[in-house]
Coordinates of C-alpha atoms in Angstrom, one line a residue:
M1 CA 0.0 0.0 0.0
L2 CA 1.3 3.3 -1.1
L3 CA 1.2 5.8 1.8
V4 CA 2.7 9.3 1.8
I5 CA 5.7 9.3 4.2
L6 CA 4.5 12.6 5.6
V7 CA 1.2 11.2 6.6
T8 CA 2.7 8.3 8.5
V9 CA 4.7 10.7 10.6
V10 CA 1.8 13.1 11.0
H11 CA -0.4 10.3 12.4
L12 CA 2.2 9.2 14.9
L13 CA 2.8 12.7 16.2
Y14 CA -0.8 13.6 16.4
H15 CA -1.6 10.5 18.4
Q16 CA 1.0 11.4 20.9
E17 CA 0.0 15.1 21.3
Y18 CA -3.8 15.0 21.0
A19 CA -5.2 12.4 23.3
E20 CA -8.9 13.5 23.3
T21 CA -11.2 16.1 21.8
A22 CA -14.9 16.5 21.7
I23 CA -15.1 19.2 19.0
P24 CA -15.6 17.8 15.5
N25 CA -14.4 21.0 13.7
D26 CA -12.3 19.3 11.1
C27 CA -9.2 21.3 12.1
F28 CA -7.0 19.1 14.2
A29 CA -3.7 20.8 13.5
V30 CA -0.7 18.4 13.6
S31 CA 3.0 18.5 13.1
A32 CA 5.3 17.0 10.5
A33 CA 8.9 15.9 10.7
T34 CA 11.6 17.0 8.2
G35 CA 15.2 16.0 7.8
E36 CA 18.1 15.8 5.4
T37 CA 16.3 13.3 3.3
A38 CA 13.2 15.5 2.8
L39 CA 12.0 16.3 -0.7
P40 CA 12.4 19.8 -2.2
K41 CA 9.8 22.1 -0.7
Q42 CA 6.3 21.0 -1.7
V43 CA 2.9 22.2 -0.9
C44 CA -0.5 20.7 -1.5
L45 CA -3.5 23.0 -1.2
T46 CA -6.5 21.0 -0.3
F47 CA -10.2 22.1 0.0
D48 CA -12.7 20.1 2.0
D49 CA -16.5 19.9 2.1
G50 CA -17.4 21.5 -1.3
P51 CA -18.3 22.1 -3.9
S52 CA -20.3 25.3 -3.2
S53 CA -20.8 28.8 -4.5
N54 CA -17.2 29.5 -3.4
T55 CA -15.7 26.7 -5.5
Q56 CA -15.7 28.5 -8.9
P57 CA -14.0 31.7 -7.5
L58 CA -11.3 29.4 -6.0
L59 CA -10.9 27.7 -9.4
D60 CA -10.6 31.0 -11.1
I61 CA -7.8 32.0 -8.8
L62 CA -6.0 28.7 -9.2
A63 CA -6.3 28.9 -13.0
R64 CA -4.9 32.4 -13.0
E65 CA -2.0 31.4 -10.8
K66 CA -1.5 28.1 -12.6
V67 CA -1.6 26.2 -9.3
P68 CA -3.0 22.6 -8.9
A69 CA -5.1 21.7 -5.9
T70 CA -7.0 18.8 -4.4
F71 CA -10.7 18.9 -3.6
F72 CA -12.1 16.5 -1.0
V73 CA -15.7 16.7 -1.9
C74 CA -19.0 15.9 -0.3
A75 CA -22.5 15.2 -1.7
Q76 CA -24.7 16.8 1.0
D77 CA -28.2 18.2 0.3
I78 CA -26.8 21.8 0.6
N79 CA -24.4 21.3 -2.3
Q80 CA -26.3 19.2 -4.8
E81 CA -26.7 22.0 -7.3
Y82 CA -22.9 22.5 -7.3
L83 CA -21.9 18.9 -7.9
P84 CA -21.4 19.5 -11.7
L85 CA -18.4 21.6 -10.7
V86 CA -16.7 18.4 -10.0
R87 CA -16.3 17.9 -13.7
T88 CA -14.8 21.4 -14.0
I89 CA -12.4 20.7 -11.2
R90 CA -11.1 17.6 -13.0
Q91 CA -11.0 19.2 -16.4
Q92 CA -8.9 22.0 -15.1
G93 CA -6.2 19.6 -13.9
H94 CA -7.0 19.4 -10.2
Q95 CA -7.5 16.2 -8.2
V96 CA -11.0 15.2 -7.0
A97 CA -10.9 13.0 -3.9
M98 CA -13.5 11.6 -1.5
H99 CA -14.5 13.1 1.9
S100 CA -18.1 12.1 2.8
A101 CA -21.6 12.2 1.5
T102 CA -23.4 13.4 4.6
H103 CA -20.5 14.5 6.8
R104 CA -22.6 13.6 9.8
Y105 CA -20.3 12.1 12.4
A106 CA -23.0 10.3 14.3
T107 CA -24.0 8.6 11.1
I108 CA -20.8 7.8 9.3
Y109 CA -18.9 6.7 12.3
R110 CA -21.6 4.5 13.8
S111 CA -19.9 1.5 12.3
P112 CA -17.5 0.6 9.5
E113 CA -20.4 -0.5 7.4
A114 CA -22.1 2.8 7.9
F115 CA -19.0 4.7 6.8
W116 CA -18.6 2.7 3.6
Q117 CA -22.3 3.1 2.8
D118 CA -21.7 6.8 3.0
I119 CA -18.8 6.6 0.6
K120 CA -20.8 4.5 -1.7
T121 CA -23.5 7.2 -1.8
L122 CA -20.8 9.8 -2.4
R123 CA -19.4 7.9 -5.3
Q124 CA -22.8 7.4 -6.9
A125 CA -23.4 11.1 -6.6
L126 CA -20.1 11.9 -8.4
E127 CA -20.3 9.2 -11.1
P128 CA -22.1 11.4 -13.6
Y129 CA -19.2 13.9 -13.5
L130 CA -16.0 11.8 -13.6
S131 CA -14.6 8.3 -13.8
L132 CA -14.9 6.5 -10.5
E133 CA -11.5 4.9 -11.3
D134 CA -10.0 8.4 -10.5
L135 CA -11.5 8.3 -7.0
T136 CA -8.9 6.5 -5.0
W137 CA -7.9 9.1 -2.4
L138 CA -9.8 9.7 0.8
R139 CA -9.8 12.1 3.7
F140 CA -11.7 11.1 6.8
P141 CA -14.0 13.8 8.3
G142 CA -12.2 15.0 11.4
G143 CA -8.9 13.3 10.3
S144 CA -7.7 9.7 10.6
T145 CA -6.9 10.1 14.3
N146 CA -10.0 12.0 15.4
T147 CA -11.5 10.7 18.7
V148 CA -15.0 12.1 18.1
S149 CA -15.7 8.9 16.2
H150 CA -15.1 6.8 19.3
K151 CA -18.4 7.7 21.0
Y152 CA -20.3 6.4 17.9
G153 CA -18.3 3.5 16.7
G154 CA -15.9 2.6 19.5
S155 CA -12.2 3.3 20.1
G156 CA -11.0 1.1 17.3
I157 CA -13.1 2.4 14.5
M158 CA -10.5 4.7 12.8
K159 CA -7.9 1.9 12.9
T160 CA -10.4 -0.4 11.2
L161 CA -11.4 2.2 8.6
K162 CA -7.7 2.9 7.7
A163 CA -7.0 -0.8 7.3
Q164 CA -10.1 -1.3 5.2
T165 CA -9.1 1.7 3.0
E166 CA -5.8 0.1 2.3
E167 CA -7.4 -3.2 1.6
K168 CA -9.4 -1.5 -1.1
G169 CA -6.1 -0.3 -2.7
W170 CA -7.1 3.3 -1.9
H171 CA -5.1 6.0 -0.1
W172 CA -5.9 8.3 2.7
I173 CA -4.2 11.5 3.9
D174 CA -4.6 14.1 6.7
W175 CA -2.9 17.5 6.8
N176 CA -0.2 19.2 8.7
V177 CA -1.1 22.9 8.0
C178 CA -4.5 24.3 8.8
G179 CA -6.1 27.6 7.8
E180 CA -8.8 27.2 10.5
D181 CA -11.1 28.8 8.0
A182 CA -14.1 26.6 9.0
T183 CA -14.0 27.2 12.7
A184 CA -16.6 29.0 14.8
S185 CA -14.3 32.0 15.1
H186 CA -14.8 32.8 11.3
P187 CA -11.4 34.2 10.8
D188 CA -10.8 36.8 8.1
A189 CA -8.5 36.4 5.2
D190 CA -5.5 37.9 7.0
R191 CA -6.0 35.6 10.0
I192 CA -6.3 32.5 7.7
L193 CA -3.0 33.5 6.1
R194 CA -1.3 33.9 9.5
N195 CA -2.6 30.5 10.7
I196 CA -1.0 28.9 7.6
Q197 CA 2.2 30.8 8.0
E198 CA 2.5 29.7 11.7
D199 CA 1.8 26.1 11.0
A200 CA 4.0 25.9 7.9
E201 CA 7.1 27.4 9.6
D202 CA 10.1 25.2 9.0
L203 CA 8.2 22.5 7.2
T204 CA 9.5 21.2 3.9
T205 CA 6.3 19.4 2.9
C206 CA 3.0 21.0 3.6
V207 CA -0.5 19.6 3.2
V208 CA -2.8 22.6 3.8
L209 CA -6.4 22.2 5.0
L210 CA -8.8 24.8 3.7
H211 CA -12.5 24.6 2.8
D212 CA -14.7 25.5 -0.1
T213 CA -18.1 25.8 1.6
K214 CA -20.6 28.6 1.2
A215 CA -19.4 29.9 4.6
T216 CA -15.8 30.3 3.6
G217 CA -15.7 33.4 1.4
E218 CA -12.7 34.7 3.4
T219 CA -10.8 31.7 2.1
V220 CA -11.4 33.0 -1.5
K221 CA -10.0 36.4 -0.4
A222 CA -7.0 34.7 1.3
L223 CA -6.0 32.3 -1.5
P224 CA -3.9 34.7 -3.7
Q225 CA -1.9 35.7 -0.6
I226 CA -1.5 32.1 0.5
I227 CA -0.2 31.2 -3.0
G228 CA 2.1 34.2 -3.0
W229 CA 3.6 33.4 0.4
F230 CA 4.4 29.8 -0.5
R231 CA 6.0 30.9 -3.8
E232 CA 8.1 33.4 -1.9
K233 CA 9.3 30.6 0.4
G234 CA 10.3 28.5 -2.6
Y235 CA 7.6 25.8 -2.5
T236 CA 6.3 23.9 -5.6
F237 CA 2.6 23.3 -5.8
C238 CA 1.2 19.8 -6.4
T239 CA -1.8 17.6 -5.8
V240 CA -1.9 15.0 -3.1
E241 CA -1.6 12.3 -5.7
Q242 CA 1.4 14.0 -7.3
L243 CA 3.1 14.4 -3.9
A244 CA 2.7 10.7 -3.3
E245 CA 4.2 9.9 -6.7
L246 CA 7.2 12.2 -6.1
Q247 CA 7.9 10.6 -2.8
S248 CA 7.5 7.1 -4.1
S249 CA 10.0 7.8 -6.9
R250 CA 12.6 8.7 -4.3
E251 CA 12.1 5.6 -2.1

């Protein structure tokens, strides 16, 4: 099973530092390790929970800046009308990946069977817009080490889901940089940028968590500054899949 080296380290560090949380805010910030064998500086911009009315403006900025990104999409009632944008995302050279259909923790983490039924529903919703063969990457709502899931499916549910993902021949990934753009504090564009700068300090490989929901208009405003900052720091932009391929080629 191909797993991004970064992700493995991220999970270990997260498990050590975050023992328990009861807030399913999808922004568990974690740390990543770097060293002499690290790749040249890479950054993956990832957007969760869309598509929405803010997805097209984000795509316009990414096109103008010639930057690839990864969209971990949902198929909730509130974004049904925007699902055709999934085709546009793919056509413009970005990666489409799976997040959840309902994104309801109490439902999807009730059992492994419930989780995979949710993913099946998501894939069915996306099938008109892209080849399902392209959907092999997954981000668990709340992250792969979230503990909110434990009160619904038991303490071992995330371990089970990760193993089952790998058994399917799929890949999963978390993040190590978070814009905190979907938190209750509703940060403005400047604060989102600062959050990213603080998390990304001294990291060689960054997987940045952002969101493209209807409530994250400030993320659209912040994106040009985020791209500019990473460029100034010498990072190369890539999708999650491209990052994995780059790291695999150096193993």
